[in-house]
Short mmCIF file of the N, C-alpha and C atoms (twelve columns), coordinates in Angstrom:
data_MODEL
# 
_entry.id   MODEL 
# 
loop_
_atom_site.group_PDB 
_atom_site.id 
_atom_site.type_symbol 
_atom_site.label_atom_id 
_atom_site.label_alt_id 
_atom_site.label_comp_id 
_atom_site.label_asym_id 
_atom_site.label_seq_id 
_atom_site.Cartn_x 
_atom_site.Cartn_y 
_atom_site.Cartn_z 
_atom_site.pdbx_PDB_model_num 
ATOM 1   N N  . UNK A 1  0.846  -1.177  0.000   1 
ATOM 2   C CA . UNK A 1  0.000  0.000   0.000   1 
ATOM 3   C C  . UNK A 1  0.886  1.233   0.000   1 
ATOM 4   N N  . UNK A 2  0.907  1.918   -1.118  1 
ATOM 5   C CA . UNK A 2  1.376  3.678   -1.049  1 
ATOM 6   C C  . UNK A 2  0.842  4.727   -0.975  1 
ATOM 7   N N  . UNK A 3  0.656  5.400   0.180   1 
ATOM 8   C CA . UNK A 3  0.570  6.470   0.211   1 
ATOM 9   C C  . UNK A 3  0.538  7.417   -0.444  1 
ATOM 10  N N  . UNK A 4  -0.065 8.711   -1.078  1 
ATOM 11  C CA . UNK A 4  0.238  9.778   -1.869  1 
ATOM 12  C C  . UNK A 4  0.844  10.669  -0.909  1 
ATOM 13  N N  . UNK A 5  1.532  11.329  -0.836  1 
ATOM 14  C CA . UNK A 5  2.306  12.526  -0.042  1 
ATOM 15  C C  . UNK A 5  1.638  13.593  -0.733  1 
ATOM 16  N N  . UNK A 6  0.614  14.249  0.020   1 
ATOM 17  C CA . UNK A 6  0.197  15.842  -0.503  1 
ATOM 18  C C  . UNK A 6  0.313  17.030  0.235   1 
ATOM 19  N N  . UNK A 7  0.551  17.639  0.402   1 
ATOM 20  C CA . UNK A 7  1.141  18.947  0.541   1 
ATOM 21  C C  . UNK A 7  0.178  20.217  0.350   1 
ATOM 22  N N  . UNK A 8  -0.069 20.523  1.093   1 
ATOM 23  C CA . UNK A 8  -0.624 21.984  0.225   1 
ATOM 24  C C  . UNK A 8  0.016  23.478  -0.084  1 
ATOM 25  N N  . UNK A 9  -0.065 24.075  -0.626  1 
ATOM 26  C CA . UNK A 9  0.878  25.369  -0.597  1 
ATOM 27  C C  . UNK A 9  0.193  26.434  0.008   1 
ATOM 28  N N  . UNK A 10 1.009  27.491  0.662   1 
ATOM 29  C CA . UNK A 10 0.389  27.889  1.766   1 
ATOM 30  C C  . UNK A 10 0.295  29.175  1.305   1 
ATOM 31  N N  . UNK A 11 0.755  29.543  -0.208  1 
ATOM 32  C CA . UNK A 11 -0.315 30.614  -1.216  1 
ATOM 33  C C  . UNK A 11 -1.253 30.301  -1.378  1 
ATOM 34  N N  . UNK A 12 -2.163 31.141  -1.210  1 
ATOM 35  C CA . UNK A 12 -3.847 30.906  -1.726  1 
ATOM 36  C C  . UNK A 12 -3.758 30.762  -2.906  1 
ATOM 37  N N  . UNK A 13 -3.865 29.106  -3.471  1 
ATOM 38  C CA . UNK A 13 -4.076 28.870  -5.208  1 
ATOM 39  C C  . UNK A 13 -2.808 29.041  -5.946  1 
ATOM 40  N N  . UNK A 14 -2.210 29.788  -5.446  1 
ATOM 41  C CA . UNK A 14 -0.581 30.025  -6.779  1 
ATOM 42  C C  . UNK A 14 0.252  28.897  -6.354  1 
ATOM 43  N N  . UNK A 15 0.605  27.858  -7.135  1 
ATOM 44  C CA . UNK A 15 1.326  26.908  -6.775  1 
ATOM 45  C C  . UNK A 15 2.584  27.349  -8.276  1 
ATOM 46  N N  . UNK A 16 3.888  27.058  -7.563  1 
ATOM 47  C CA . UNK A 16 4.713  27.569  -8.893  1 
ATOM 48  C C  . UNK A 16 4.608  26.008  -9.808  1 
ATOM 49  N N  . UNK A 17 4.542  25.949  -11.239 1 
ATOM 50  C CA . UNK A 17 4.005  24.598  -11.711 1 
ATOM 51  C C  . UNK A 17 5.439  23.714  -11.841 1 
ATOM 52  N N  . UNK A 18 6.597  24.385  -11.873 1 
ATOM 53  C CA . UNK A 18 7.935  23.506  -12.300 1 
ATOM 54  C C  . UNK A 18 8.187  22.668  -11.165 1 
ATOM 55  N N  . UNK A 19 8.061  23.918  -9.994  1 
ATOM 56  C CA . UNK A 19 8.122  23.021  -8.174  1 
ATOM 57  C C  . UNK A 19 7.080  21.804  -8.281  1 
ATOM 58  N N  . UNK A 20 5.923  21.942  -8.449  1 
ATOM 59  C CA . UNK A 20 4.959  21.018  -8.494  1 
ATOM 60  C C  . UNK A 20 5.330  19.740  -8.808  1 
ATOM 61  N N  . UNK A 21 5.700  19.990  -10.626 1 
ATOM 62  C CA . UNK A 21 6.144  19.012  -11.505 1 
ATOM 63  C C  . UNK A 21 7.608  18.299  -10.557 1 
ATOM 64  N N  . UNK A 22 8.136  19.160  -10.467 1 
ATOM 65  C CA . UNK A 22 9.156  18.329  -9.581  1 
ATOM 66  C C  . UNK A 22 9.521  17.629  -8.390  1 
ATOM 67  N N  . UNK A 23 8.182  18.278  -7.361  1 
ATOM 68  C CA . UNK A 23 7.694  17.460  -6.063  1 
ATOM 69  C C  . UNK A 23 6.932  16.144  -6.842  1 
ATOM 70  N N  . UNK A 24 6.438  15.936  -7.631  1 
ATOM 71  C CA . UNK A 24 5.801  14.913  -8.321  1 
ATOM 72  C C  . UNK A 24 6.453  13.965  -8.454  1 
ATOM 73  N N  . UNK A 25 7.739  14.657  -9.393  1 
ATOM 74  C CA . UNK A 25 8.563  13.462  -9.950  1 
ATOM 75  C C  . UNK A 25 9.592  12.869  -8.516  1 
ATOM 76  N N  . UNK A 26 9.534  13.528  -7.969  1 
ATOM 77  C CA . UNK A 26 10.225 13.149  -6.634  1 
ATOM 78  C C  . UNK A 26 9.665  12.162  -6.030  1 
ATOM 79  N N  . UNK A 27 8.200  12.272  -5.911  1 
ATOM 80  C CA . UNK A 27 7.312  11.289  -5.118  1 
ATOM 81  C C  . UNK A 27 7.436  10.008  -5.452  1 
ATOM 82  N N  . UNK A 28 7.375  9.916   -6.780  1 
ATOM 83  C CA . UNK A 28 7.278  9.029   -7.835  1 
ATOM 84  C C  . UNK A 28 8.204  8.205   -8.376  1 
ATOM 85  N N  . UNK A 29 9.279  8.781   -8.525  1 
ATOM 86  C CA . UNK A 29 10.385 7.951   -8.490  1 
ATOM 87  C C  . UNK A 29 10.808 7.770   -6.559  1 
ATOM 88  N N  . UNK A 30 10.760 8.014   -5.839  1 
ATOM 89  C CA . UNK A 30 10.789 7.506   -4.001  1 
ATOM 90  C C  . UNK A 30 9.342  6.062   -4.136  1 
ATOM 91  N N  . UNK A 31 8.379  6.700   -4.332  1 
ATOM 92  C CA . UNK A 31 7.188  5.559   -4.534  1 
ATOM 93  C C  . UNK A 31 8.357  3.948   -5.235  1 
ATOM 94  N N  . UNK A 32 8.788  4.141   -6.263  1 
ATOM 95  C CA . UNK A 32 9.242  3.043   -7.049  1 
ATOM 96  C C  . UNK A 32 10.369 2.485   -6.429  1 
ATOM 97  N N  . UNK A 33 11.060 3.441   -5.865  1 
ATOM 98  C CA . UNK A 33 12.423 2.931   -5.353  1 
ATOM 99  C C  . UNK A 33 12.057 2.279   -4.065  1 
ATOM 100 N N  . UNK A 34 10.872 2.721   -3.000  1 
ATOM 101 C CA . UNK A 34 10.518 2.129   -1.819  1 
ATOM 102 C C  . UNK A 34 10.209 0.753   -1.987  1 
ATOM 103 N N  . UNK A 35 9.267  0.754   -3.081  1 
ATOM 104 C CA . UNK A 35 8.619  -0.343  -3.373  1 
ATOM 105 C C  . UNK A 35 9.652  -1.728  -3.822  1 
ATOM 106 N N  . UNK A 36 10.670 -1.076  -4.573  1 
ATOM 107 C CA . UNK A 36 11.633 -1.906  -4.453  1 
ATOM 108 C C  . UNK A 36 12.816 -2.503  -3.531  1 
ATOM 109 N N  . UNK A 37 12.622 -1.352  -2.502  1 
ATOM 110 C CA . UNK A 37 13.336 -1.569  -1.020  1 
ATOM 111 C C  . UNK A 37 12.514 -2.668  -0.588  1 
ATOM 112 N N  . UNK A 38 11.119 -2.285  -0.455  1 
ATOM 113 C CA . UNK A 38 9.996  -3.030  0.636   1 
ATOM 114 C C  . UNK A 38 10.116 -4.295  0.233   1 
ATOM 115 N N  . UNK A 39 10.015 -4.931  -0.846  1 
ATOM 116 C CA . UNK A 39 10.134 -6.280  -1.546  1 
ATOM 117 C C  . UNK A 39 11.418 -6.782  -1.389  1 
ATOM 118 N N  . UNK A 40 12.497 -6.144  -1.295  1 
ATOM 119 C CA . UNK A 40 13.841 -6.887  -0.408  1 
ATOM 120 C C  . UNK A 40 13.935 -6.755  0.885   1 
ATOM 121 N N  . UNK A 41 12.890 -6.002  1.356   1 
ATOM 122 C CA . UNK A 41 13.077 -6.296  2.924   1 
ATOM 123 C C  . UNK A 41 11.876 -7.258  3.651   1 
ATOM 124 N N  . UNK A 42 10.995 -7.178  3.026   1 
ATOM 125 C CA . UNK A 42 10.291 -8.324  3.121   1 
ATOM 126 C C  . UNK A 42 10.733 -9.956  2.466   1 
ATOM 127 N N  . UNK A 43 11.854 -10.015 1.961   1 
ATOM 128 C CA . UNK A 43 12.238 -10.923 1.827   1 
ATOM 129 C C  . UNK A 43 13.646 -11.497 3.126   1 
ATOM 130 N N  . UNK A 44 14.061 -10.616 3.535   1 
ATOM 131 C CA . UNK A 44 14.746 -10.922 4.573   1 
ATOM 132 C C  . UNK A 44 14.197 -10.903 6.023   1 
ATOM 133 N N  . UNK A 45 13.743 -9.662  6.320   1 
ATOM 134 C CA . UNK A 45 13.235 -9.097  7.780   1 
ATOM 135 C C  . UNK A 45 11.859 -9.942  8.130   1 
ATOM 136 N N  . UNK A 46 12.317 -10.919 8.126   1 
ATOM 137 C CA . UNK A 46 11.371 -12.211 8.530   1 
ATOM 138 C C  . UNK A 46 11.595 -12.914 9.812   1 
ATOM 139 N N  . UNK A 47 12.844 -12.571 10.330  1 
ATOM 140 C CA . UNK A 47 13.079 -13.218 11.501  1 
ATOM 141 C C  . UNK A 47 14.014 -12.188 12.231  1 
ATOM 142 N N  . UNK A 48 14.218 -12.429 13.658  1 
ATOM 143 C CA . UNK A 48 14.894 -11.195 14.573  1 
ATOM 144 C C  . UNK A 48 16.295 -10.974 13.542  1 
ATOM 145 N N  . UNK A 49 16.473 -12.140 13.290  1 
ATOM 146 C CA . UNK A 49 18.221 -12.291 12.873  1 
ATOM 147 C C  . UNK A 49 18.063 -11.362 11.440  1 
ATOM 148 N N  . UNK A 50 17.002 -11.801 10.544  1 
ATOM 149 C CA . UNK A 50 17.073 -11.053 9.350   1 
ATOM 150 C C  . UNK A 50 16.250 -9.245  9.215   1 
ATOM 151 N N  . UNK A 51 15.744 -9.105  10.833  1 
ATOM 152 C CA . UNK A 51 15.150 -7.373  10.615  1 
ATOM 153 C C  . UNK A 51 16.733 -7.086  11.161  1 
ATOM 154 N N  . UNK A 52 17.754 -7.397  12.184  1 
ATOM 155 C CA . UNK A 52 19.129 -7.064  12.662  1 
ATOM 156 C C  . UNK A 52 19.990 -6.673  11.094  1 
ATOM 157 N N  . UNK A 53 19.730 -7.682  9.997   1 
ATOM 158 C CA . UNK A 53 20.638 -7.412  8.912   1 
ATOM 159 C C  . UNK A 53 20.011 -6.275  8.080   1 
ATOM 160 N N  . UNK A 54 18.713 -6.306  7.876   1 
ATOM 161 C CA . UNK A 54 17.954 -4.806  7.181   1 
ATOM 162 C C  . UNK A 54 18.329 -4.292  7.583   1 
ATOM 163 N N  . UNK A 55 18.330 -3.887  9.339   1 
ATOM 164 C CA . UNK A 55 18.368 -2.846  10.089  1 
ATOM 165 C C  . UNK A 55 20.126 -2.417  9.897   1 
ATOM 166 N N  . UNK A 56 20.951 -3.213  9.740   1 
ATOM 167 C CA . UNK A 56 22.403 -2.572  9.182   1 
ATOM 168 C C  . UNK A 56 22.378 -2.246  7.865   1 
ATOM 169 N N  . UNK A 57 21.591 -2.714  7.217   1 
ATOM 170 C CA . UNK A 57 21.725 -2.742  5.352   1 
ATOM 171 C C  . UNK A 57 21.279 -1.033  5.118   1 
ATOM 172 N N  . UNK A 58 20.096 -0.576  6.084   1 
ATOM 173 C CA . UNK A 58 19.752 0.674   5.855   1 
ATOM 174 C C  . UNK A 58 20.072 1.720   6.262   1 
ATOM 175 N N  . UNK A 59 20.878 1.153   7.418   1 
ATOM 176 C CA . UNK A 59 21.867 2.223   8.242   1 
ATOM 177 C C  . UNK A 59 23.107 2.480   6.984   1 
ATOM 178 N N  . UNK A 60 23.280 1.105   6.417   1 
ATOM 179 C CA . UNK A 60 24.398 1.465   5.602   1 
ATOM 180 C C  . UNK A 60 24.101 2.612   4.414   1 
ATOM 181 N N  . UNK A 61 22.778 2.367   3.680   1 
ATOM 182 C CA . UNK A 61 22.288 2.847   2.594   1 
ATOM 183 C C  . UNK A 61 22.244 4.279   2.870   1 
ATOM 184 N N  . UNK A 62 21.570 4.594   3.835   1 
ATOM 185 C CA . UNK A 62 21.239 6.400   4.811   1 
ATOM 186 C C  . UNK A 62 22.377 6.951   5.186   1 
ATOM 187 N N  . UNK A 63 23.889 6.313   5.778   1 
ATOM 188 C CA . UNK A 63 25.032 7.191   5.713   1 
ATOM 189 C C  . UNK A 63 25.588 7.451   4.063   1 
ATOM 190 N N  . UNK A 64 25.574 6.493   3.319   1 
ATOM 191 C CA . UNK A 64 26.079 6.613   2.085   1 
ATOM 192 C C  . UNK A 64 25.308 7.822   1.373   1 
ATOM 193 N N  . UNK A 65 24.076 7.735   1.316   1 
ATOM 194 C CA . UNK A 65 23.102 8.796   1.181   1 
ATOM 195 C C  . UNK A 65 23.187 10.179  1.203   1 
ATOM 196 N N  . UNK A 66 23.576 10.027  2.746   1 
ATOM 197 C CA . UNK A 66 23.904 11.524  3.426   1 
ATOM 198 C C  . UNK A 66 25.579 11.668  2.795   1 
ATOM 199 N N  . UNK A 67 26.424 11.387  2.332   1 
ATOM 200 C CA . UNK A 67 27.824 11.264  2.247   1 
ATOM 201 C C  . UNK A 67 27.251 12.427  0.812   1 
ATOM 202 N N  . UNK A 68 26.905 11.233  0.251   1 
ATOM 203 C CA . UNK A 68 26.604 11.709  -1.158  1 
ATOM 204 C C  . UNK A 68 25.774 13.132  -1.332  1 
ATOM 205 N N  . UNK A 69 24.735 13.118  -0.755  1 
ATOM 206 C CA . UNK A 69 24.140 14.419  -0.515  1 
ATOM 207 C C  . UNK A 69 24.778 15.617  -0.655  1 
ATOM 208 N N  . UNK A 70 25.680 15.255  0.517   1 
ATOM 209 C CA . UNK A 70 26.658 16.533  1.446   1 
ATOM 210 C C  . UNK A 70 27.691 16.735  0.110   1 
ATOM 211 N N  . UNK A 71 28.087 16.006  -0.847  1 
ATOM 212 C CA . UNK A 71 29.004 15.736  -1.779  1 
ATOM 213 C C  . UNK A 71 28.292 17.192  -2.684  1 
ATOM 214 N N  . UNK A 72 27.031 16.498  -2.978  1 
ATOM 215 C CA . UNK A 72 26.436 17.451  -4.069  1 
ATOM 216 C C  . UNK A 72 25.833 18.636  -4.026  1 
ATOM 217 N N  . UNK A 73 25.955 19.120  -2.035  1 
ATOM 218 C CA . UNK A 73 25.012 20.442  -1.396  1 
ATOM 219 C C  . UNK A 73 24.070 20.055  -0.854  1 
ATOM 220 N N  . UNK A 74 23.231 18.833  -0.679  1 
ATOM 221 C CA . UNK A 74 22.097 19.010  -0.642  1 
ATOM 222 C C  . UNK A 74 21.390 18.770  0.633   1 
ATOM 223 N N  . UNK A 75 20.798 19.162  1.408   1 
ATOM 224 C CA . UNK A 75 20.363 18.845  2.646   1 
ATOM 225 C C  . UNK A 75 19.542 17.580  2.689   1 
ATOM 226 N N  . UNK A 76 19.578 16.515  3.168   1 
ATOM 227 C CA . UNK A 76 18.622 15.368  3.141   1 
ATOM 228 C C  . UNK A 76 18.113 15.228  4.225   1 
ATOM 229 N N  . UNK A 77 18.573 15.619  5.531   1 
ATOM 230 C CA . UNK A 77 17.892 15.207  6.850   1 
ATOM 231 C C  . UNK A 77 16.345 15.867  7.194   1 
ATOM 232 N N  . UNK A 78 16.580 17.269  6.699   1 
ATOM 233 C CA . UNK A 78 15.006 17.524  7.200   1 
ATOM 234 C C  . UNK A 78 14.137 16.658  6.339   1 
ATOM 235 N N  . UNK A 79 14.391 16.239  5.470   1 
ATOM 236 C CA . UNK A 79 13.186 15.707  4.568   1 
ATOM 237 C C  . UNK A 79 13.062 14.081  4.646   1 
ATOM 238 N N  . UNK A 80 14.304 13.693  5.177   1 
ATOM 239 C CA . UNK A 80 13.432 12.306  5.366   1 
ATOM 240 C C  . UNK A 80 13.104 11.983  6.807   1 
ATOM 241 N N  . UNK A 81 13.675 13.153  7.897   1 
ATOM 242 C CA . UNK A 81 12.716 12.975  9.068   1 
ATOM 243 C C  . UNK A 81 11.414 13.307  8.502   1 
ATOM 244 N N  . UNK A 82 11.148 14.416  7.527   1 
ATOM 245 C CA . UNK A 82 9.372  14.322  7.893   1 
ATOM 246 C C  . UNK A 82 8.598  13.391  6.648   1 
ATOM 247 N N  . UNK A 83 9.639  12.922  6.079   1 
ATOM 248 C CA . UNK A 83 8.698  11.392  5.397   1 
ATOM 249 C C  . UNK A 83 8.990  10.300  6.358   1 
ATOM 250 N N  . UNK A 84 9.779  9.846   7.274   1 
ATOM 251 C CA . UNK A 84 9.461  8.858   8.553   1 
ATOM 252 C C  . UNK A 84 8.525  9.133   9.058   1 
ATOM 253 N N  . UNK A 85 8.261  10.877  9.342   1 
ATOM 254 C CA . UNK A 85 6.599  11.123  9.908   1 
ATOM 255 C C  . UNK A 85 5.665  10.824  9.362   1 
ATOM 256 N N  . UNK A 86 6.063  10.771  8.316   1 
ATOM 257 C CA . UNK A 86 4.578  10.397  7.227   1 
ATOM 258 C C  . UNK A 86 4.038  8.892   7.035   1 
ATOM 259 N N  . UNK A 87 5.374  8.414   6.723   1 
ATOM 260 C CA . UNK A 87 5.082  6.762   6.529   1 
ATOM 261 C C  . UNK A 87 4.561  6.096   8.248   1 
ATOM 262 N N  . UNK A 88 5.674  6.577   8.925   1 
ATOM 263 C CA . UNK A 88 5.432  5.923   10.677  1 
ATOM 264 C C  . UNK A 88 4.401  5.569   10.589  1 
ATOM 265 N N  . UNK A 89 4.619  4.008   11.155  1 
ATOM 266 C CA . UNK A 89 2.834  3.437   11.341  1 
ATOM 267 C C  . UNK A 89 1.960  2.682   10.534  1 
ATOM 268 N N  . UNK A 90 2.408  3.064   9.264   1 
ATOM 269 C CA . UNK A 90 1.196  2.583   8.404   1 
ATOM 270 C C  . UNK A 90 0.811  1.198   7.950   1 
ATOM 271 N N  . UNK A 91 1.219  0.475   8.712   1 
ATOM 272 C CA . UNK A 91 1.182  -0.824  9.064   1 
ATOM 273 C C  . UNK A 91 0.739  -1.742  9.907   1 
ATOM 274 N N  . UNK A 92 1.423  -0.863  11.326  1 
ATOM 275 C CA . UNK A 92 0.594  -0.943  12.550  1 
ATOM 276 C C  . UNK A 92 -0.570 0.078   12.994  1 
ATOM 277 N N  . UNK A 93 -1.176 0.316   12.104  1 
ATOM 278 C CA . UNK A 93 -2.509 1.324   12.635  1 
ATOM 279 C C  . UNK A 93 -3.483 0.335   12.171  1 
# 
């Protein structure tokens, strides 16, 4: 199950359309790439021993991430704390 991430803009009605288009394509390619995370982690994180190896596999993936980020300027932390806020849960609710 995926989520849509919507947003509203906090101009009355003026949304700039390139930002739009590009929060879109952002969503959208994250949607595809999760989905392809979720299906290898549901293939391992089946037992204590195999959520312990996800749970390093993604620690590994999120410093490399941030390495790379920081490489190219780009801030990554505020934004995937508030997509953990978003996703958090949606499983166990």
């Amino acid at each position: 199950m995926v989520k849509k991430n919507v947003r509203k803009s906090s101009k009355a009605g003026k949304v700039n359309v390139s930002v739009n288009r590009e929060a879109e394509e952002l969503l959208l390619m994250g949607n595809a790439l999760g989905e392809q995370l979720l299906n290898l982690l549901s293939q391992v994180a089946t037992t204590p021993r195999g959520i312990g190896a996800a749970t390093s596999a993604l620690a590994m993936a999120w410093a490399t991430l941030k390495d790379v980020a920081t490489c190219e300027c780009v801030e990554v932390e505020s934004l995937f704390e508030s997509e953990v806020a978003f996703y958090e849960g949606a499983i166990v609710e």
